[in-house]
Amino acid sequence: MVQRLKEVDVVIIGVGMVGSIVGKELAAAGYKVVGLERGEARFTVPEFQSPAVHDELRFDIRKALMQDNTREPVTFRNNSSETALPVRRWESFLPGTGLGGSMVHWNGQTYRFQANDFELATRTKERYGKNFLDKDVTIQDWGVTYADLEPHYDRFEYLLGTSGKAGNIKGEIQPGGDPHESPRSREYPTPPQKEHFQGALFRKAATSLGYHPFPQPSSNLSQPYTNPEGVKLNACVFCGFCERYACEHYAKSVPQTVILPVLLANPNFELRTGCQVQRINLDSTRKKATGVTYIDTAGREFEQPASLVITASFALNNVRMLLLSGIGKPYNPQSGTGVVGRNYAYQTMSSVASFFDEDVFINPFMASGASGTLINDFAGDNFDHSGLGFIGGAFIGAVNTNGRPIQYHPVPPGTPAWGKRWKEAVVKHYNHTVMFSLHGSSVSTRQNYLDLDPTYRDAWGQPLLRMTFDFPQNDLKMAAYVTAKGVEIGKAMGAKQVAGAPRTAPYTTTVYQTTHNTGGTVMGNDPRTSVVNRYLQSWDVPNVFVIGASAYPQNASWNPTDTLGALTYWAIDALKNRYLKNPGRLVSA
Amino acid sequence: MTRAIQPLSSAMVCLLALRASVDFAAAAPPAAGSQPAKRPGPAAAVVCQSCHGANGEGSPAAKIPRLAGQSADYLDKQLRDYASGARSNEVMQNFAKPLSEVDRTAVAEYFASLTSPSIAPNPRPTDSQLARGRQLAQQGAEAERVQACDNCHGPDGSGVPHSAPYLAGQSADYLAAELQSWRQGKRKNDAGKLMSSVAERLNDADVSAVSAYFSSLGAP
């Protein structure tokens, strides 16, 4: 029997970073807000404390913080001719679950996208002509500009306390920062983290080649910080347990350390954990949401009526929620019509390993998830792509995040994968290797998309999300080009042996790459090619807002979280100042 | 004036008189009640032993910390900080300043190499103090946003060489005095303000409880 609960103003699906920020703002504005989180409540104390939180087997290998894929996996195939199978062990990407969401296990790398990224289709045509791209590429403009988002980037970074060095303040290039960045209104809230040895080696080599190295912007803080919400954070201790882990020191900016204490203190907000939302309910017109239906951990079904529904889940789950609820037309890759699930994109991760002699000590374990030094000279559209046959690029950086013993053991190509010779190579190279990350962009294409799986269902009987993805030719060309540049830097560092590993096809879900899954509920100005308008409001059901990286029409060269934070504040601005005062469409279709 | 070490022992008063040119070769008498040194140390250590005990066992009631088995890196850094004034303590500064780099390292390594049984706290802390202290040490406190001491100081406060000193078996009065000093911003020779940001969130009762708890544990 379904229990119908008392109506509230707002129901939020997923209490991660987006859900926490939206909840805080709307509860503070006087609205009754319920946050539904499928996972458990968890806090720095006691859940994230040492030594349990440094259990590499539990968190790295067995993925303790991730979505339970014995109950709710994703199915995957490389192309439409294959039959997708459930991903039973997360490897390629790691969607989180629980209070605080995936951000709890992030690395803290806090980049803005560049102005060009938000108008990618227009700018690409302007600079390289109409026929530059492969026919299957479906990149498009976002419907918002960098200038629209700048104040919201700023607000988000000051919420996090991000440690970095500005490269461009109001158009003035700042020494020591990234000269390629789009103008920011002021300096980062806190100075950069200390540069580790591999970062220093990289900086010297990159400078000698005429590039522009700068310290990675980090939300593992360089010094204690009190954010504008009045919440205090500590300085990072460089323990090297960020990604896949929660921070025990109140030093990594996550919902628990930047906003949850304020949100949970507001009586207008009610957090309910263990709530698996089944669908957003629509009225008979199918143009208005009436609330959501969820099942709790005891298996009881509830209907939570609400005037406004906000899906604030991980990108993939936002897409699935709309498909399960029948909101928006599902994408059909054969006809190219429909929008929900369209323009799923990823990121194209390559690497370069530089092996030094045994008298050069790298100490890779002394790192944070976002320490290190990098260049943007080959990222985005910061270099001329004429004649190269691709768009996009990658940042190249000595930004290795850890030296954890089970997962980190760089060895030169040709080393056996196990046995005595492998062990000898690990011992020889562990402390004498610099790993560059080449963090590459991803174009959207006609054949990469998300839909509901026709065969497999979750523990509640609902169809799983099906991912159909392989690397576009554009991105493989980009990876090869940028990796060659990375190898040159490795050589300039004086390494004895440098091995580039450009990303190659086919895409596999069995090797870790990145959790930067984007698209599927794309934002834009045209309802034929977007699911939500420029304020992240559903074109079809105006009292549903879909806030997440699922809104990105394609993916840029940088980690997506900062942009998601900016979009969140941008959407909240529209919600608070326009929508909630006069509910209805914010953009006429 | 900050003075973590008081009252001064008579031996120290004698030595203070010599502070302009401390003669490390002149063996000072060991602190009262101290067992003779189990093995001889560098000449420069003799001065330390007069207050910190022949085997580095400390003098808990006088807030003089034990040094036996403490991380050499930590001891070396503290001596450097005393000498430079980065850690403020008039008595220790007078001893640390004249030490050459070689002597300083020798002293630090010598005390790091010693073992000495812990001295039981007196008076014994109450059960509720120990319970709160254990909670702060092992788990932290979300309401105060204080993480577990053991995160950095190692399991049961046993210390992490190169990074954080052991706390187990340390003088409770010394630990409490230092925590208060961090809390009040008088001691600030920590990297990234790691200690001061924790200490400023503790109240007097928590300072006493966590100090008593660590003191009640056997030294590593």
mmCIF file of C-alpha atoms in Angstrom, chain A residues 189-383:
data_model
loop_
_atom_site.group_PDB
_atom_site.id
_atom_site.type_symbol
_atom_site.label_atom_id
_atom_site.label_comp_id
_atom_site.label_asym_id
_atom_site.label_seq_id
_atom_site.Cartn_x
_atom_site.Cartn_y
_atom_site.Cartn_z
ATOM 1 C CA PRO A 189 39.868 32.137 -1.585
ATOM 2 C CA THR A 190 43.119 30.507 -0.382
ATOM 3 C CA PRO A 191 46.648 30.284 -1.834
ATOM 4 C CA PRO A 192 47.739 27.169 -3.768
ATOM 5 C CA GLN A 193 48.783 23.998 -2.011
ATOM 6 C CA LYS A 194 52.511 23.458 -1.644
ATOM 7 C CA GLU A 195 54.183 22.189 -4.789
ATOM 8 C CA HIS A 196 55.553 18.678 -4.472
ATOM 9 C CA PHE A 197 58.805 17.560 -6.040
ATOM 10 C CA GLN A 198 57.259 16.067 -9.158
ATOM 11 C CA GLY A 199 55.330 19.310 -9.644
ATOM 12 C CA ALA A 200 58.576 21.261 -9.427
ATOM 13 C CA LEU A 201 60.268 18.987 -11.963
ATOM 14 C CA PHE A 202 57.325 19.444 -14.306
ATOM 15 C CA ARG A 203 57.242 23.212 -13.891
ATOM 16 C CA LYS A 204 60.889 23.538 -14.755
ATOM 17 C CA ALA A 205 60.607 21.335 -17.833
ATOM 18 C CA ALA A 206 57.373 22.921 -19.068
ATOM 19 C CA THR A 207 58.843 26.402 -18.642
ATOM 20 C CA SER A 208 61.941 25.399 -20.618
ATOM 21 C CA LEU A 209 59.678 24.382 -23.494
ATOM 22 C CA GLY A 210 57.877 27.728 -23.463
ATOM 23 C CA TYR A 211 54.670 26.508 -21.801
ATOM 24 C CA HIS A 212 52.795 28.103 -18.911
ATOM 25 C CA PRO A 213 52.729 25.906 -15.794
ATOM 26 C CA PHE A 214 50.569 26.781 -12.819
ATOM 27 C CA PRO A 215 49.516 25.157 -9.543
ATOM 28 C CA GLN A 216 46.445 22.948 -9.706
ATOM 29 C CA PRO A 217 43.401 24.563 -8.076
ATOM 30 C CA SER A 218 42.577 22.356 -5.127
ATOM 31 C CA SER A 219 39.686 21.971 -2.764
ATOM 32 C CA ASN A 220 41.954 20.155 -0.360
ATOM 33 C CA LEU A 221 42.820 23.332 1.395
ATOM 34 C CA SER A 222 46.234 24.896 1.823
ATOM 35 C CA GLN A 223 45.250 26.602 5.054
ATOM 36 C CA PRO A 224 42.337 26.775 7.500
ATOM 37 C CA TYR A 225 39.336 28.559 6.003
ATOM 38 C CA THR A 226 35.939 29.773 7.158
ATOM 39 C CA ASN A 227 33.489 29.919 4.274
ATOM 40 C CA PRO A 228 30.680 32.476 3.784
ATOM 41 C CA GLU A 229 28.248 29.988 5.380
ATOM 42 C CA GLY A 230 30.357 30.210 8.542
ATOM 43 C CA VAL A 231 31.643 26.641 8.239
ATOM 44 C CA LYS A 232 35.320 26.028 9.080
ATOM 45 C CA LEU A 233 37.729 23.781 7.230
ATOM 46 C CA ASN A 234 41.246 22.650 8.143
ATOM 47 C CA ALA A 235 44.426 22.465 6.088
ATOM 48 C CA CYS A 236 45.181 19.315 4.112
ATOM 49 C CA VAL A 237 47.947 17.033 5.417
ATOM 50 C CA PHE A 238 48.860 15.446 2.046
ATOM 51 C CA CYS A 239 47.960 11.930 3.153
ATOM 52 C CA GLY A 240 47.198 10.838 -0.409
ATOM 53 C CA PHE A 241 43.771 9.362 0.342
ATOM 54 C CA CYS A 242 41.311 11.620 -1.486
ATOM 55 C CA GLU A 243 39.709 10.048 -4.504
ATOM 56 C CA ARG A 244 37.677 6.955 -3.569
ATOM 57 C CA TYR A 245 37.976 8.004 0.079
ATOM 58 C CA ALA A 246 36.375 10.460 2.434
ATOM 59 C CA CYS A 247 38.609 12.997 4.199
ATOM 60 C CA GLU A 248 39.121 12.502 7.915
ATOM 61 C CA HIS A 249 40.564 15.972 8.528
ATOM 62 C CA TYR A 250 37.768 18.372 7.543
ATOM 63 C CA ALA A 251 40.261 19.492 4.900
ATOM 64 C CA LYS A 252 38.517 18.419 1.676
ATOM 65 C CA SER A 253 35.565 20.522 0.588
ATOM 66 C CA VAL A 254 32.551 18.237 0.402
ATOM 67 C CA PRO A 255 28.948 18.835 1.482
ATOM 68 C CA GLN A 256 29.751 17.600 5.005
ATOM 69 C CA THR A 257 32.529 20.158 5.412
ATOM 70 C CA VAL A 258 31.081 23.183 3.613
ATOM 71 C CA ILE A 259 27.294 23.277 3.840
ATOM 72 C CA LEU A 260 25.523 20.337 5.498
ATOM 73 C CA PRO A 261 25.941 21.714 9.046
ATOM 74 C CA VAL A 262 23.977 24.801 7.954
ATOM 75 C CA LEU A 263 21.411 22.871 5.937
ATOM 76 C CA LEU A 264 20.677 20.301 8.629
ATOM 77 C CA ALA A 265 20.236 23.010 11.256
ATOM 78 C CA ASN A 266 17.377 24.576 9.292
ATOM 79 C CA PRO A 267 13.969 23.231 10.450
ATOM 80 C CA ASN A 268 12.556 23.926 6.974
ATOM 81 C CA PHE A 269 14.708 21.101 5.647
ATOM 82 C CA GLU A 270 14.074 17.438 6.304
ATOM 83 C CA LEU A 271 16.631 14.829 5.306
ATOM 84 C CA ARG A 272 15.335 11.320 4.665
ATOM 85 C CA THR A 273 17.934 8.662 3.958
ATOM 86 C CA GLY A 274 17.432 5.166 2.617
ATOM 87 C CA CYS A 275 14.827 6.463 0.155
ATOM 88 C CA GLN A 276 14.995 4.936 -3.313
ATOM 89 C CA VAL A 277 13.000 7.229 -5.572
ATOM 90 C CA GLN A 278 11.110 5.201 -8.178
ATOM 91 C CA ARG A 279 9.761 8.005 -10.315
ATOM 92 C CA ILE A 280 8.568 11.554 -10.511
ATOM 93 C CA ASN A 281 4.773 11.499 -10.608
ATOM 94 C CA LEU A 282 2.931 13.517 -13.244
ATOM 95 C CA ASP A 283 -0.700 14.610 -13.354
ATOM 96 C CA SER A 284 -3.048 13.582 -16.163
ATOM 97 C CA THR A 285 -1.780 16.341 -18.459
ATOM 98 C CA ARG A 286 1.787 14.926 -18.164
ATOM 99 C CA LYS A 287 2.922 18.558 -18.029
ATOM 100 C CA LYS A 288 2.965 18.922 -14.270
ATOM 101 C CA ALA A 289 4.797 16.928 -11.607
ATOM 102 C CA THR A 290 2.826 16.147 -8.465
ATOM 103 C CA GLY A 291 5.717 14.790 -6.427
ATOM 104 C CA VAL A 292 7.706 11.576 -6.245
ATOM 105 C CA THR A 293 7.219 7.967 -5.204
ATOM 106 C CA TYR A 294 9.931 6.276 -3.167
ATOM 107 C CA ILE A 295 10.596 3.020 -1.330
ATOM 108 C CA ASP A 296 12.356 3.059 2.034
ATOM 109 C CA THR A 297 14.822 0.500 3.403
ATOM 110 C CA ALA A 298 11.972 -1.491 4.960
ATOM 111 C CA GLY A 299 10.358 -1.823 1.531
ATOM 112 C CA ARG A 300 7.497 0.554 2.279
ATOM 113 C CA GLU A 301 6.262 2.707 -0.571
ATOM 114 C CA PHE A 302 5.550 6.400 -0.078
ATOM 115 C CA GLU A 303 4.214 9.173 -2.232
ATOM 116 C CA GLN A 304 5.711 12.535 -1.379
ATOM 117 C CA PRO A 305 3.650 15.300 -3.005
ATOM 118 C CA ALA A 306 5.513 18.508 -3.815
ATOM 119 C CA SER A 307 5.000 21.648 -5.867
ATOM 120 C CA LEU A 308 8.538 21.546 -7.227
ATOM 121 C CA VAL A 309 10.755 18.531 -7.944
ATOM 122 C CA ILE A 310 14.513 18.862 -8.316
ATOM 123 C CA THR A 311 16.573 15.929 -9.511
ATOM 124 C CA ALA A 312 20.031 16.420 -8.098
ATOM 125 C CA SER A 313 21.508 12.963 -8.576
ATOM 126 C CA PHE A 314 24.686 11.822 -10.261
ATOM 127 C CA ALA A 315 24.527 12.558 -14.016
ATOM 128 C CA LEU A 316 23.617 9.004 -15.019
ATOM 129 C CA ASN A 317 20.863 8.780 -12.419
ATOM 130 C CA ASN A 318 19.324 12.093 -13.442
ATOM 131 C CA VAL A 319 18.924 10.691 -16.944
ATOM 132 C CA ARG A 320 17.440 7.451 -15.667
ATOM 133 C CA MET A 321 14.977 9.309 -13.406
ATOM 134 C CA LEU A 322 13.556 11.224 -16.364
ATOM 135 C CA LEU A 323 13.336 8.071 -18.483
ATOM 136 C CA LEU A 324 11.600 6.149 -15.670
ATOM 137 C CA SER A 325 9.192 9.044 -15.162
ATOM 138 C CA GLY A 326 8.366 9.573 -18.820
ATOM 139 C CA ILE A 327 9.556 13.173 -18.808
ATOM 140 C CA GLY A 328 10.890 14.307 -22.184
ATOM 141 C CA LYS A 329 11.166 12.269 -25.363
ATOM 142 C CA PRO A 330 13.797 9.506 -25.208
ATOM 143 C CA TYR A 331 16.596 9.838 -27.752
ATOM 144 C CA ASN A 332 16.594 7.544 -30.759
ATOM 145 C CA PRO A 333 20.041 7.206 -32.374
ATOM 146 C CA GLN A 334 18.644 5.829 -35.637
ATOM 147 C CA SER A 335 16.460 8.824 -36.371
ATOM 148 C CA GLY A 336 18.520 11.266 -34.312
ATOM 149 C CA THR A 337 15.315 12.514 -32.726
ATOM 150 C CA GLY A 338 14.342 12.739 -29.073
ATOM 151 C CA VAL A 339 16.465 14.267 -26.362
ATOM 152 C CA VAL A 340 16.603 12.319 -23.088
ATOM 153 C CA GLY A 341 19.802 10.255 -23.112
ATOM 154 C CA ARG A 342 21.228 12.209 -26.062
ATOM 155 C CA ASN A 343 24.785 13.589 -26.043
ATOM 156 C CA TYR A 344 26.183 11.316 -23.368
ATOM 157 C CA ALA A 345 29.875 12.173 -23.167
ATOM 158 C CA TYR A 346 32.847 11.187 -21.067
ATOM 159 C CA GLN A 347 36.444 12.345 -20.863
ATOM 160 C CA THR A 348 39.453 11.048 -22.718
ATOM 161 C CA MET A 349 42.161 10.249 -20.211
ATOM 162 C CA SER A 350 45.725 9.560 -21.303
ATOM 163 C CA SER A 351 48.928 9.363 -19.310
ATOM 164 C CA VAL A 352 52.678 9.729 -19.573
ATOM 165 C CA ALA A 353 55.064 7.877 -17.250
ATOM 166 C CA SER A 354 58.585 9.263 -16.787
ATOM 167 C CA PHE A 355 61.026 6.804 -15.232
ATOM 168 C CA PHE A 356 64.018 8.237 -13.403
ATOM 169 C CA ASP A 357 67.183 6.762 -11.984
ATOM 170 C CA GLU A 358 67.052 5.427 -8.475
ATOM 171 C CA ASP A 359 68.773 8.477 -7.019
ATOM 172 C CA VAL A 360 65.762 10.687 -7.882
ATOM 173 C CA PHE A 361 63.171 10.339 -5.132
ATOM 174 C CA ILE A 362 59.654 11.319 -6.124
ATOM 175 C CA ASN A 363 57.761 10.324 -2.937
ATOM 176 C CA PRO A 364 54.436 9.974 -4.784
ATOM 177 C CA PHE A 365 52.588 9.239 -1.526
ATOM 178 C CA MET A 366 53.070 12.829 -0.388
ATOM 179 C CA ALA A 367 50.216 14.282 -2.368
ATOM 180 C CA SER A 368 46.689 15.462 -2.178
ATOM 181 C CA GLY A 369 44.014 14.696 -4.723
ATOM 182 C CA ALA A 370 44.587 18.081 -6.302
ATOM 183 C CA SER A 371 48.188 19.033 -5.616
ATOM 184 C CA GLY A 372 50.613 19.377 -8.476
ATOM 185 C CA THR A 373 51.509 21.512 -11.442
ATOM 186 C CA LEU A 374 50.095 21.515 -14.942
ATOM 187 C CA ILE A 375 49.728 23.361 -18.223
ATOM 188 C CA ASN A 376 46.689 24.325 -20.239
ATOM 189 C CA ASP A 377 48.668 25.049 -23.396
ATOM 190 C CA PHE A 378 47.107 21.975 -25.068
ATOM 191 C CA ALA A 379 43.693 22.096 -23.426
ATOM 192 C CA GLY A 380 40.424 23.201 -24.992
ATOM 193 C CA ASP A 381 40.956 25.591 -27.871
ATOM 194 C CA ASN A 382 44.163 27.074 -26.437
ATOM 195 C CA PHE A 383 46.135 25.971 -29.515
#
